[in-house]
Amino acid sequence: MLSLPSSVSVHRCECELASRQIFLPASPPPPRRSSAHEPGEAMNCLQNLLKEPPIVGSRSMRRPSPLNLAMVRGGSRRSNTVKTYNVVAWQMPPPGATTSGAENSALEVGTEKSEVYSTNMTQAMGAVLTYRHELGMNYNFIRPDLIVGSCLQSPLDVDKLRKIGVKTVFCLQQDSDLEYFGVDIRAIQDYSLKFKDIEHCRAEIRDFDAFDLRLRLPAVVSKLHKLVNCNGGVTYIHCTAGLGRAPAVALAYMFWILGYSLNEGHQLLQSKRACFPKLEAIKLATADILTGLSKNTITLKWEDDSCSSVEISGLDIGWGQRIPLTYDKEKGAWFLEKELPEGRYEYKYIVDGKWLCNEHENITKPNADGHVNNYVQVSRDGTSDEEKELRERLTGPNPDLTDEERLMVREYLEQYVDAEH
């Protein structure tokens, strides 16, 4: 994976676009993996699992601690090798147009990459989702001033967005996302700089990763909020497909800043664009802002002195990665100690390559396919009853913010300042 600089120039541009629809079958219950449903190699090649990717934009940002809200960043940086491919992004030719052999070849490669990406997205997100990169950029107006869509693929997309009044392009992709589909972000940024009435800004969130989404949302929405206040007009929020990260950021912005309840905002979003934002991540991020993000250490144990390797997948790293356990010869067992923010985490053991549940640890109820996982509930020490009640309400089925709570959240987001100053 290419490492990103700590800051990238903010880019200006304007926009227009012909909307293309994407089709998403009805979403099934989130999958729980068994030995018959192991993540494939393609999943590993697409997921860029840095623990905390930086925000990239005009300035580096630091997290504030306003209103007596103690906030601690969770986790250390960790990187994995991500396989990337160089493919030239292209637009679907108009009906009746003839294509060359090279264009046909690009079409075939683009279609294959989209199929792999859609399969991985479905496995990771727990919903049947389809993205066709080869059909070009697609989007939907959620509000007159807010658009959620897929990634820009060439400088021509900047012109398309300019024509519909977009003043801010807010990109959530990482370099590995761009490289997979061969998107030349530099060309898009350089072209955007020719215009003075729009900003092009990047604020990264890791793809297919609800835990990273939870940790990154406050910083990302803070940056978005400031850009919208500065630029006005229409804002275009995008990730790769516009089905996970982008709708989640848009929904958090609607919930924290625009005054929607989470369910109200989600219903509006779904009525405009078939997508799958991770609601649990938004709920947890909201609770983290108002009660603080604390951690506790858990210990997981696999008793078996006859196997040669034991790993765990899930927890806070997602299903596309694995953490090795350490063997204790004296105890004849394998152990993992890990510090996690409070919350509920599902996981599974991989013992000599086989995916297994530990019958001595908590096990989820079977999902629609009969699959189960282990899970652990992490709680903070010394939590007051008031904080517990607040966190339970905010992570419940119908969360909303009081006027006072929304003001606290807004002030928290607005108190991000330039690290340089």
PDB file of N, CA and C in Angstrom, residues 380 382-389:
ATOM      1  N   ARG A 380     -16.276  -0.566  30.502  1.00  0.00           N
ATOM      2  CA  ARG A 380     -15.258   0.200  31.212  1.00  0.00           C
ATOM      3  C   ARG A 380     -15.406  -0.003  32.710  1.00  0.00           C
ATOM      4  N   GLY A 382     -15.600   1.401  36.524  1.00  0.00           N
ATOM      5  CA  GLY A 382     -15.997   2.612  37.239  1.00  0.00           C
ATOM      6  C   GLY A 382     -16.988   3.493  36.514  1.00  0.00           C
ATOM      7  N   THR A 383     -17.785   2.931  35.615  1.00  0.00           N
ATOM      8  CA  THR A 383     -18.776   3.731  34.898  1.00  0.00           C
ATOM      9  C   THR A 383     -19.945   4.063  35.822  1.00  0.00           C
ATOM     10  N   SER A 384     -20.363   5.322  35.824  1.00  0.00           N
ATOM     11  CA  SER A 384     -21.495   5.718  36.656  1.00  0.00           C
ATOM     12  C   SER A 384     -22.794   5.208  36.056  1.00  0.00           C
ATOM     13  N   ASP A 385     -23.824   5.131  36.889  1.00  0.00           N
ATOM     14  CA  ASP A 385     -25.133   4.687  36.402  1.00  0.00           C
ATOM     15  C   ASP A 385     -25.657   5.639  35.331  1.00  0.00           C
ATOM     16  N   GLU A 386     -25.376   6.945  35.487  1.00  0.00           N
ATOM     17  CA  GLU A 386     -25.831   7.928  34.508  1.00  0.00           C
ATOM     18  C   GLU A 386     -25.177   7.680  33.146  1.00  0.00           C
ATOM     19  N   GLU A 387     -23.884   7.407  33.155  1.00  0.00           N
ATOM     20  CA  GLU A 387     -23.179   7.135  31.899  1.00  0.00           C
ATOM     21  C   GLU A 387     -23.670   5.845  31.256  1.00  0.00           C
ATOM     22  N   LYS A 388     -23.931   4.837  32.078  1.00  0.00           N
ATOM     23  CA  LYS A 388     -24.447   3.574  31.550  1.00  0.00           C
ATOM     24  C   LYS A 388     -25.801   3.780  30.876  1.00  0.00           C
ATOM     25  N   GLU A 389     -26.672   4.529  31.549  1.00  0.00           N
ATOM     26  CA  GLU A 389     -27.995   4.785  30.981  1.00  0.00           C
ATOM     27  C   GLU A 389     -27.891   5.569  29.672  1.00  0.00           C
TER      28      GLU A 389
END
